Coordinates of C-alpha atoms in Angstrom, one line a residue:
M7 CA 24.2 -13.7 11.7
G8 CA 22.0 -16.7 12.4
I9 CA 19.8 -18.4 9.8
G10 CA 16.8 -16.2 9.0
A11 CA 17.8 -13.7 11.7
T12 CA 15.9 -10.5 11.6
A13 CA 17.8 -8.4 14.0
G14 CA 19.5 -5.4 12.5
V15 CA 18.1 -5.7 9.0
A16 CA 16.8 -2.5 7.4
A17 CA 18.6 -0.7 4.6
V18 CA 19.4 -2.1 1.3
G19 CA 22.5 -1.0 -0.5
G20 CA 22.1 -3.1 -3.6
A21 CA 21.6 -6.6 -5.1
A22 CA 24.2 -7.6 -7.6
L23 CA 22.7 -10.8 -9.2
S24 CA 24.7 -13.7 -10.6
A25 CA 22.6 -16.4 -12.1
Q26 CA 23.6 -20.0 -11.7
A27 CA 21.4 -22.4 -13.7
S28 CA 19.7 -25.1 -11.7
G29 CA 16.7 -26.5 -13.4
N30 CA 14.5 -24.9 -16.0
P31 CA 13.0 -21.4 -15.4
S32 CA 9.3 -21.5 -14.9
S33 CA 7.1 -20.2 -17.8
S34 CA 3.6 -18.9 -18.1
S35 CA 1.0 -21.7 -18.2
A36 CA -2.7 -22.2 -17.8
S37 CA -2.0 -24.8 -15.1
L38 CA -2.6 -23.7 -11.5
R39 CA -0.2 -26.3 -10.1
F40 CA 3.1 -24.9 -9.0
D41 CA 6.2 -26.8 -10.2
P42 CA 8.7 -27.0 -7.3
D43 CA 11.5 -27.9 -9.7
A44 CA 11.1 -25.2 -12.3
Y45 CA 13.4 -22.6 -10.7
T46 CA 16.6 -20.8 -11.5
K47 CA 19.3 -20.6 -8.8
L48 CA 20.5 -17.0 -8.2
T49 CA 22.9 -15.3 -5.8
T50 CA 22.6 -11.8 -4.6
T51 CA 24.3 -9.5 -2.1
I52 CA 22.0 -7.7 0.3
T53 CA 23.1 -4.9 2.7
D54 CA 21.5 -5.0 6.1
T55 CA 20.7 -2.0 8.4
Q56 CA 24.1 -1.9 9.9
G57 CA 25.7 -1.6 6.5
A58 CA 27.0 -5.2 6.5
E59 CA 26.8 -7.2 3.2
H60 CA 25.4 -10.7 3.1
K61 CA 25.5 -13.3 0.3
V62 CA 22.1 -14.8 -0.2
T63 CA 21.4 -17.8 -2.6
Y64 CA 17.8 -18.3 -3.5
H65 CA 15.6 -20.2 -5.9
F66 CA 13.7 -18.0 -8.3
W67 CA 10.5 -18.9 -10.2
K68 CA 9.7 -16.4 -12.8
A69 CA 6.4 -15.1 -14.3
I70 CA 4.1 -17.9 -13.3
T71 CA 0.5 -17.3 -14.6
Y72 CA -1.8 -17.4 -11.6
V73 CA -5.2 -17.8 -13.2
A74 CA -6.5 -20.4 -15.6
D75 CA -8.1 -17.9 -18.0
P76 CA -5.9 -14.8 -18.0
V77 CA -6.9 -11.6 -19.8
D78 CA -3.2 -10.7 -20.1
E79 CA -0.5 -13.0 -18.8
T80 CA 2.0 -10.2 -19.0
Y81 CA 0.4 -8.8 -15.9
Q82 CA -1.4 -11.7 -14.4
S83 CA 1.7 -13.6 -13.3
L84 CA 3.9 -13.7 -10.3
N85 CA 7.5 -14.4 -9.2
V86 CA 8.5 -16.5 -6.2
S87 CA 11.9 -16.2 -4.4
V88 CA 12.9 -18.7 -1.7
P89 CA 16.2 -18.4 0.2
V90 CA 18.3 -21.6 0.4
E91 CA 21.6 -20.2 1.7
I92 CA 22.6 -17.1 3.7
D93 CA 26.3 -16.4 4.2
G94 CA 27.1 -20.0 3.4
T95 CA 24.6 -21.5 5.9
A96 CA 21.7 -23.5 4.6
V97 CA 18.2 -22.1 5.1
D98 CA 15.0 -24.1 5.3
A99 CA 12.1 -21.8 4.4
T100 CA 9.5 -24.5 4.5
D101 CA 7.5 -22.9 7.3
A102 CA 8.7 -19.3 6.8
P103 CA 6.3 -16.4 6.5
I104 CA 5.4 -15.3 2.9
L105 CA 5.8 -11.6 2.0
F106 CA 3.3 -10.9 -0.8
A107 CA 4.8 -7.7 -2.2
N108 CA 2.8 -5.9 -4.8
S109 CA 4.5 -3.1 -6.8
V110 CA 1.4 -1.2 -7.9
G111 CA 1.8 2.5 -8.2
G112 CA -0.7 5.1 -9.4
Y113 CA -3.2 2.3 -10.1
L114 CA -1.0 1.6 -13.1
P115 CA -0.3 -1.9 -14.5
S116 CA 2.7 -3.8 -13.0
S117 CA 4.4 -6.7 -14.6
V118 CA 7.0 -9.3 -13.5
A119 CA 7.5 -10.6 -17.0
D120 CA 11.0 -9.0 -17.4
A121 CA 12.3 -9.7 -13.9
T122 CA 15.9 -10.7 -13.5
G123 CA 15.6 -11.6 -9.9
I124 CA 14.0 -10.5 -6.6
G125 CA 13.3 -6.8 -6.3
A126 CA 13.9 -6.3 -10.0
S127 CA 10.3 -6.6 -11.2
G128 CA 6.9 -5.1 -11.0
A129 CA 7.6 -1.5 -11.9
P130 CA 4.3 0.1 -13.1
T131 CA 4.0 0.8 -16.8
G132 CA 1.7 3.2 -18.7
G133 CA 0.8 1.2 -21.8
G134 CA -1.0 -2.0 -22.7
T135 CA -0.1 -5.1 -24.6
G136 CA -3.1 -4.9 -26.9
G137 CA -3.2 -3.2 -30.3
G138 CA -4.6 0.0 -28.8
A139 CA -2.3 0.7 -25.9
S140 CA -2.9 4.1 -24.5
P141 CA -0.8 6.6 -22.7
A142 CA -1.7 7.5 -19.1
P143 CA -4.2 10.3 -18.8
S144 CA -3.1 13.8 -18.1
A145 CA -0.3 14.2 -15.6
S146 CA -2.2 15.3 -12.5
A147 CA -2.5 11.5 -11.9
S148 CA -3.6 11.9 -8.3
A149 CA -2.6 8.4 -7.2
S150 CA 0.9 9.2 -8.0
A151 CA 3.9 7.5 -6.4
P152 CA 7.5 8.7 -6.3
G153 CA 8.5 8.2 -9.9
A154 CA 7.3 10.4 -12.7
N155 CA 5.7 7.6 -14.6
G156 CA 4.5 5.4 -11.8
N157 CA 6.5 4.5 -8.7
T158 CA 9.9 3.2 -7.8
N159 CA 8.8 0.3 -5.7
G160 CA 10.0 -2.3 -8.1
T161 CA 13.4 -0.7 -8.6
G162 CA 14.6 0.6 -5.3
G163 CA 11.7 2.0 -3.3
A164 CA 10.0 0.9 -0.1
L165 CA 8.9 -2.5 -1.4
N166 CA 12.2 -3.3 -3.0
T167 CA 13.8 -2.8 0.4
N168 CA 11.2 -4.9 2.0
Q169 CA 11.6 -7.7 -0.5
L170 CA 15.3 -8.0 -0.2
L171 CA 15.3 -7.8 3.6
A172 CA 12.6 -10.4 3.8
L173 CA 14.8 -12.8 1.7
L174 CA 17.7 -12.0 4.0
A175 CA 15.5 -12.9 7.0
G176 CA 14.8 -16.3 5.5
Y177 CA 11.2 -15.5 4.3
V178 CA 9.6 -16.5 1.1
V179 CA 8.8 -13.6 -1.2
V180 CA 6.0 -13.5 -3.8
E181 CA 5.9 -10.6 -6.2
P182 CA 2.6 -10.5 -8.1
G183 CA 1.9 -8.5 -11.2
A184 CA -1.5 -7.0 -11.8
R185 CA -3.5 -5.2 -14.5
G186 CA -3.8 -1.4 -14.3
R187 CA -5.9 1.5 -15.4
T188 CA -4.1 2.4 -18.7
L189 CA -4.4 -1.0 -20.4
T190 CA -6.4 -1.1 -23.6
N191 CA -7.1 -3.8 -26.2
S192 CA -7.2 -3.5 -30.0
D193 CA -10.8 -2.2 -29.8
G194 CA -9.7 0.6 -27.5
E195 CA -11.4 -0.9 -24.5
Y196 CA -9.9 -0.5 -21.0
Y197 CA -9.4 -3.9 -19.3
G198 CA -7.3 -2.9 -16.3
T199 CA -9.6 -0.4 -14.6
A200 CA -11.4 -1.0 -11.3
P201 CA -11.8 -3.6 -10.0
A202 CA -9.1 -5.4 -12.0
V203 CA -6.1 -4.7 -9.7
I204 CA -7.8 -6.1 -6.6
V205 CA -9.2 -9.1 -8.4
D206 CA -5.8 -9.9 -9.9
L207 CA -4.1 -9.7 -6.5
K208 CA -6.8 -11.8 -4.9
A209 CA -6.3 -14.4 -7.6
A210 CA -2.6 -14.4 -7.0
V211 CA -3.1 -15.0 -3.3
R212 CA -5.5 -17.9 -4.1
Y213 CA -2.8 -19.4 -6.4
V214 CA -0.3 -19.3 -3.6
R215 CA -2.7 -20.8 -1.0
S216 CA -3.9 -23.5 -3.4
N217 CA -0.3 -24.7 -3.8
K218 CA 0.3 -25.3 -0.1
G219 CA 3.0 -27.9 0.2
R220 CA 4.4 -27.1 -3.2
I221 CA 5.3 -23.4 -2.8
P222 CA 7.7 -23.2 0.1
G223 CA 6.6 -21.1 3.1
D224 CA 3.6 -21.0 5.4
T225 CA 0.6 -20.3 3.1
D226 CA -1.4 -19.5 6.3
R227 CA 1.0 -16.7 7.2
I228 CA 0.9 -14.4 4.1
V229 CA 1.8 -10.8 4.8
S230 CA 0.8 -8.2 2.1
A231 CA 2.9 -5.1 1.4
G232 CA 2.4 -2.1 -0.9
T233 CA 3.0 1.6 -1.2
S234 CA 0.8 4.4 -2.4
A235 CA -2.0 2.9 -4.6
G236 CA -0.2 -0.4 -3.8
G237 CA -0.6 0.5 -0.1
A238 CA -4.3 1.0 -0.8
V239 CA -4.7 -2.4 -2.5
S240 CA -2.6 -4.0 0.2
A241 CA -5.0 -2.7 2.8
L242 CA -7.9 -3.7 0.6
L243 CA -6.6 -7.3 0.3
G244 CA -6.4 -7.5 4.1
A245 CA -9.8 -6.0 4.8
S246 CA -11.7 -8.0 2.1
G247 CA -10.4 -11.5 2.6
D248 CA -12.8 -14.1 1.1
S249 CA -15.5 -11.5 0.6
P250 CA -18.1 -12.9 -1.8
I251 CA -18.5 -9.7 -3.7
Y252 CA -15.4 -10.6 -5.8
D253 CA -16.5 -14.1 -6.6
K254 CA -17.9 -13.5 -10.1
Y255 CA -14.8 -11.7 -11.2
L256 CA -12.5 -14.4 -9.8
K257 CA -14.6 -17.1 -11.5
E258 CA -14.3 -15.3 -14.9
L259 CA -10.5 -15.5 -14.6
G260 CA -10.4 -19.1 -13.5
A261 CA -8.9 -18.3 -10.2
A262 CA -7.8 -21.1 -7.9
D263 CA -10.5 -22.5 -5.5
A264 CA -8.8 -21.4 -2.3
S265 CA -9.0 -18.6 0.3
D266 CA -7.6 -15.2 -0.5
A267 CA -7.5 -14.1 3.2
L268 CA -4.2 -12.7 4.4
F269 CA -2.6 -13.0 7.9
A270 CA -1.2 -9.5 8.1
V271 CA -0.9 -6.3 6.1
G272 CA 1.8 -3.7 5.5
A273 CA 0.6 -0.4 3.9
W274 CA 2.7 2.6 3.2
C275 CA 0.9 5.9 2.4
P276 CA -2.3 4.2 1.2
I277 CA -4.2 6.2 -1.5
T278 CA -7.6 4.8 -0.5
D279 CA -11.2 5.7 0.6
L280 CA -11.3 7.4 -2.8
E281 CA -15.0 8.5 -2.7
H282 CA -14.2 10.5 0.5
A283 CA -10.6 11.5 -0.2
D284 CA -11.5 14.9 -1.8
G285 CA -13.1 16.1 1.4
A286 CA -10.4 14.6 3.7
Y287 CA -7.8 16.3 1.5
E288 CA -9.3 19.7 1.8
W289 CA -9.8 19.3 5.6
N290 CA -6.1 18.6 5.8
W291 CA -4.5 20.8 3.2
G292 CA -7.2 23.3 2.2
T293 CA -5.4 26.4 3.5
N294 CA -2.1 25.4 1.9
A295 CA -1.3 26.9 -1.5
L296 CA 0.1 25.0 -4.5
S297 CA 3.8 25.0 -5.2
S298 CA 3.2 27.8 -7.7
G299 CA 1.9 29.9 -4.9
K300 CA -1.6 29.8 -6.2
Q301 CA -4.4 29.4 -3.7
V302 CA -7.0 26.7 -4.7
D303 CA -10.7 27.6 -5.1
Q304 CA -11.8 28.1 -1.6
T305 CA -15.5 27.7 -2.4
V306 CA -14.8 24.2 -3.6
S307 CA -12.5 23.6 -0.7
K308 CA -15.1 24.6 1.8
D309 CA -17.8 22.5 0.1
L310 CA -15.5 19.4 0.3
K311 CA -14.6 20.1 4.0
A312 CA -18.3 20.2 4.8
Q313 CA -18.7 16.8 3.1
F314 CA -15.8 15.4 5.1
A315 CA -17.3 16.6 8.4
E316 CA -20.5 14.8 7.7
Y317 CA -18.7 11.6 6.6
Q318 CA -16.4 11.6 9.6
A319 CA -19.3 12.0 12.0
G320 CA -21.1 9.1 10.4
L321 CA -18.1 6.8 10.9
K322 CA -18.4 7.1 14.7
L323 CA -14.7 6.3 15.2
R324 CA -12.9 6.5 18.4
G325 CA -9.2 7.5 18.5
L326 CA -6.4 5.3 19.7
D327 CA -5.3 5.3 23.3
G328 CA -8.6 6.5 24.7
F329 CA -8.8 9.7 22.7
G330 CA -12.6 9.5 22.3
P331 CA -14.8 10.3 19.3
L332 CA -13.0 11.5 16.2
T333 CA -14.7 14.5 14.5
A334 CA -13.7 17.2 12.0
R335 CA -13.5 19.6 14.9
N336 CA -11.0 17.6 16.9
Y337 CA -9.1 15.7 14.3
D338 CA -6.3 18.2 14.2
E339 CA -5.7 17.8 17.9
Y340 CA -5.8 14.0 17.5
L341 CA -3.2 14.0 14.7
V342 CA -0.9 16.3 16.6
K343 CA -1.0 14.4 19.9
Q344 CA -1.2 10.9 18.6
Y345 CA 1.1 11.0 15.6
L346 CA 2.9 14.2 14.7
E347 CA 4.4 15.3 18.0
P348 CA 5.6 11.7 18.8
S349 CA 7.1 11.6 15.3
A350 CA 8.9 14.8 15.7
T351 CA 10.1 13.8 19.2
K352 CA 11.5 10.5 17.9
Y353 CA 13.3 12.3 15.1
L354 CA 14.8 15.0 17.3
A355 CA 15.8 12.6 20.0
G356 CA 17.8 10.7 17.4
L357 CA 19.9 13.7 16.4
S358 CA 23.1 14.8 18.1
D359 CA 22.8 17.8 20.4
S360 CA 24.3 20.1 17.8
D361 CA 22.2 18.9 15.0
R362 CA 19.1 19.1 17.2
E363 CA 20.0 22.7 18.1
T364 CA 20.5 23.6 14.4
Y365 CA 17.1 22.0 13.4
L366 CA 15.2 23.7 16.2
A367 CA 16.8 27.1 15.3
K368 CA 15.4 26.7 11.7
N369 CA 12.1 25.4 12.9
T370 CA 11.1 27.7 15.7
F371 CA 7.5 26.6 15.7
I372 CA 8.6 23.5 17.7
T373 CA 8.9 23.8 21.4
W374 CA 11.5 21.3 22.7
S375 CA 11.1 20.6 26.5
G376 CA 11.8 17.6 28.6
G377 CA 12.9 15.6 25.6
R378 CA 9.5 16.2 23.8
A379 CA 8.4 18.2 20.9
A380 CA 5.3 20.3 20.9
F381 CA 3.6 22.5 18.3
A382 CA 0.3 23.7 16.9
W383 CA -1.5 22.2 13.9
D384 CA -1.5 25.4 11.9
D385 CA 2.2 25.8 12.4
F386 CA 2.7 22.2 11.2
L387 CA 0.7 23.0 8.0
T388 CA 3.0 26.0 7.4
H389 CA 6.0 23.8 8.0
V390 CA 4.9 21.3 5.4
G391 CA 4.3 24.1 2.9
A392 CA 2.8 23.6 -0.6
R393 CA 0.1 21.1 -1.2
K394 CA 0.7 18.7 -4.1
K395 CA -2.8 18.6 -5.6
D396 CA -5.4 21.1 -6.9
T397 CA -9.0 20.8 -5.9
P398 CA -10.7 18.4 -6.1
A399 CA -7.6 16.3 -5.6
F400 CA -9.1 12.9 -6.7
D401 CA -12.3 13.3 -8.7
A402 CA -11.1 16.2 -10.8
F403 CA -13.8 18.3 -12.5
D404 CA -11.9 17.9 -15.8
L405 CA -11.5 14.1 -15.4
S406 CA -7.7 14.5 -15.4
A407 CA -6.9 12.6 -12.2
G408 CA -5.5 9.1 -12.2
E409 CA -8.5 8.0 -10.2
N410 CA -10.9 9.2 -12.9
N411 CA -9.1 6.8 -15.3
E412 CA -9.2 4.1 -12.6
F413 CA -13.0 4.2 -12.8
G414 CA -13.1 4.3 -16.6
A415 CA -15.0 1.6 -18.4
G416 CA -15.4 0.2 -21.9
T417 CA -13.8 2.7 -24.3
T418 CA -14.4 5.6 -21.9
E419 CA -11.0 6.6 -20.5
A420 CA -12.1 8.4 -17.4
R421 CA -15.3 8.9 -15.3
H422 CA -16.5 10.7 -12.2
F423 CA -17.0 8.6 -9.1
T424 CA -18.4 11.2 -6.7
A425 CA -21.7 13.1 -7.0
Y426 CA -19.9 16.4 -6.4
G427 CA -17.4 15.7 -9.1
A428 CA -20.1 14.7 -11.6
K429 CA -22.3 17.7 -10.7
N430 CA -19.4 20.1 -11.3
D431 CA -18.0 18.4 -14.4
S432 CA -16.2 20.8 -16.7
T433 CA -15.8 18.5 -19.7
G434 CA -19.2 19.0 -21.2
L435 CA -20.7 15.6 -20.2
G436 CA -24.4 15.2 -21.0
T437 CA -25.1 13.9 -17.5
K438 CA -24.2 15.3 -14.2
R439 CA -24.6 12.0 -12.3
V440 CA -22.2 9.1 -11.7
A441 CA -22.8 6.0 -13.7
A442 CA -25.0 3.3 -12.2
D443 CA -22.1 0.9 -11.8
I444 CA -19.9 3.3 -9.8
P445 CA -21.3 2.6 -6.3
G446 CA -20.6 -1.1 -6.7
K447 CA -17.1 -0.4 -8.0
L448 CA -16.3 1.8 -5.1
N449 CA -17.3 -0.9 -2.6
L450 CA -14.9 -3.3 -4.5
M451 CA -12.1 -0.8 -4.2
N452 CA -12.4 0.6 -0.6
P453 CA -11.2 -1.3 2.5
M454 CA -13.5 0.9 4.7
Y455 CA -16.5 -0.8 3.0
H456 CA -15.3 -4.1 4.5
L457 CA -14.6 -2.6 7.9
V458 CA -17.5 -0.3 8.4
E459 CA -20.5 -1.1 6.2
K460 CA -20.0 -4.9 5.9
V461 CA -17.6 -5.8 8.7
N462 CA -15.6 -8.7 7.4
E463 CA -14.6 -11.3 10.0
R464 CA -12.1 -12.9 7.6
R465 CA -10.0 -9.7 7.5
S466 CA -6.4 -9.6 8.5
K467 CA -6.0 -9.0 12.2
H468 CA -2.4 -7.5 12.1
W469 CA -1.7 -4.1 10.5
W470 CA 1.5 -2.1 9.8
I471 CA 0.6 1.4 8.5
R472 CA 3.1 4.1 7.7
L473 CA 3.0 7.7 6.3
G474 CA 5.4 10.6 5.9
T475 CA 4.4 13.8 7.7
S476 CA 5.2 15.9 4.6
D477 CA 3.2 13.6 2.3
S478 CA 0.4 15.7 0.7
D479 CA -0.5 13.1 -1.9
T480 CA -3.5 12.3 0.3
S481 CA -4.8 13.4 3.7
H482 CA -3.3 12.3 6.9
V483 CA -6.8 11.5 8.0
I484 CA -7.0 8.6 5.5
S485 CA -4.5 6.3 7.2
A486 CA -5.5 7.5 10.6
N487 CA -9.2 6.6 10.0
L488 CA -8.1 3.2 8.7
A489 CA -6.0 2.6 11.8
A490 CA -8.8 3.9 14.2
R491 CA -11.4 1.6 12.7
L492 CA -9.1 -1.4 12.9
D493 CA -8.3 -0.6 16.5
N494 CA -12.0 -0.1 17.3
L495 CA -12.6 -3.6 15.8
G496 CA -9.9 -5.1 18.2
D497 CA -7.2 -5.6 15.6
D498 CA -3.5 -5.3 16.2
V499 CA -2.5 -1.9 14.7
N500 CA 1.1 -0.6 14.4
H501 CA 0.7 2.9 12.9
L502 CA 3.3 5.6 12.8
Y503 CA 4.2 8.7 10.8
Y504 CA 7.8 9.5 9.6
W505 CA 8.8 13.0 10.5
D506 CA 9.6 15.3 7.5
Q507 CA 9.3 12.4 5.1
G508 CA 7.4 12.5 1.8
H509 CA 5.4 10.1 -0.3
G510 CA 6.6 6.5 -0.4
A511 CA 9.0 6.8 2.6
N512 CA 10.0 3.7 4.4
T513 CA 12.5 4.5 7.1
D514 CA 12.1 1.5 9.3
P515 CA 11.9 -1.5 7.0
G516 CA 14.0 -3.6 9.4
D517 CA 11.4 -3.1 12.1
F518 CA 8.7 -4.3 9.6
I519 CA 10.7 -7.5 8.9
T520 CA 11.0 -8.1 12.7
W521 CA 7.3 -7.3 13.2
I522 CA 6.4 -10.0 10.6
A523 CA 8.4 -12.6 12.6
T524 CA 6.7 -11.5 15.8
V525 CA 3.0 -11.4 14.7
T526 CA 3.3 -14.7 12.7
G527 CA 5.0 -16.5 15.6
Y528 CA 8.0 -17.3 13.4
D529 CA 10.5 -16.0 15.9
K530 CA 9.1 -18.4 18.5
D531 CA 9.0 -21.3 16.1
R532 CA 12.7 -20.9 15.3
T533 CA 13.6 -20.6 19.0
A534 CA 11.7 -23.8 19.7
K535 CA 13.5 -25.6 16.9
R536 CA 16.9 -24.4 18.1
N537 CA 16.1 -25.6 21.6

């Protein structure tokens, strides 16, 4: 395998770390100047897509505080990993792409403070570091990721795979921590709710870019990655690059005076467009019962579907590949033809003849002809089965959803963020309206704001978006709308659905790593240097 080669890398079997001291480990500091010598030298074994193991030696900088005036250094710090040797061959990552891999899940806080090496940090936590740390709100936590108490990205999920494979490819990997919705101080005040997570991640990007020439890697070729809520903020980072609406928050933290624009974005099952997510969810999953067999309130479901139809019409989006206007009436056809049938076709084509025959015998709703799968939308919904969330899925009437907590403020744990949720509140609130600051908070948290209402020319122009077809954590429309809008703006969009995969799936990480080399031009740069 050549230096920094990307061909054939995709599945990670493990990473057994053995530390070898080389210099002093970096520590939290108010300084925003990166110390190139303050690293620990580590060696790890990474398994590629073909099952082959590779020995990778890298320099590891741990828990560097990325703002001058942190609220909580436990979360507002980042790790940097730079490969220096792969299978005994020296690696020069000076001009390599930088993978900026957040491990946010459920909009919960994530920390790199206890990391032992790459891919071993960032797992979301439910408590705070102050005297009044609170547990997460009730367990409906709509922005849930694969793990019961957050997500598995930091300990073996999609991003852990991406991080290790990026290192194996010769890339620099930055793992930022960020505040999250459950953090409280000794006065019981929430200090990690919106927009803390996006402000922190922007500050981390600014730290990296301000240290050009000190942090190895090409600081103009930063590629964000995230899953679930982390996918949402990854997309938000890419859409909102250098937007002035974050300036006052970044100034309060003493963020570096640098750009926070990103070159490219990877987003897996993004839980985003929250103020419209309830309607989109009911349009998609409204007829599906819960796992208990209970049918959701159909009056509420129909109300929310109507809201979605109005919102979708206002977006004036056109589908990919010349589909035409996307509306609530034809979106099922669009999803089936653009994403679902191609996804099923790819899956079935990859099976042996006998395995394909067995699968089709169990799933008779699929017609297999000429090497292609075909089926109806209603049959697909039946195939997926139970929906994950009750209605409303995101702005719960009883304020139990994780997103309600994400929009908490002061000592108030959870708040409504849609007019419909507030109007139908079941907790006995004195007001049936959203708070005055909510519209502004929603703009800060929604990539669509920066792509539709205030088109941001400093956005990323390259996008990798993925979703499992069996994922009912959000609507399939959410990522499809994001992809359509980006495509309509002329951006490079690589958007696929994984057949029969659930929330947090990442079945083609090797392709993502190769994609990074292609869109950043790194593969051409290496070819030129070799020649």
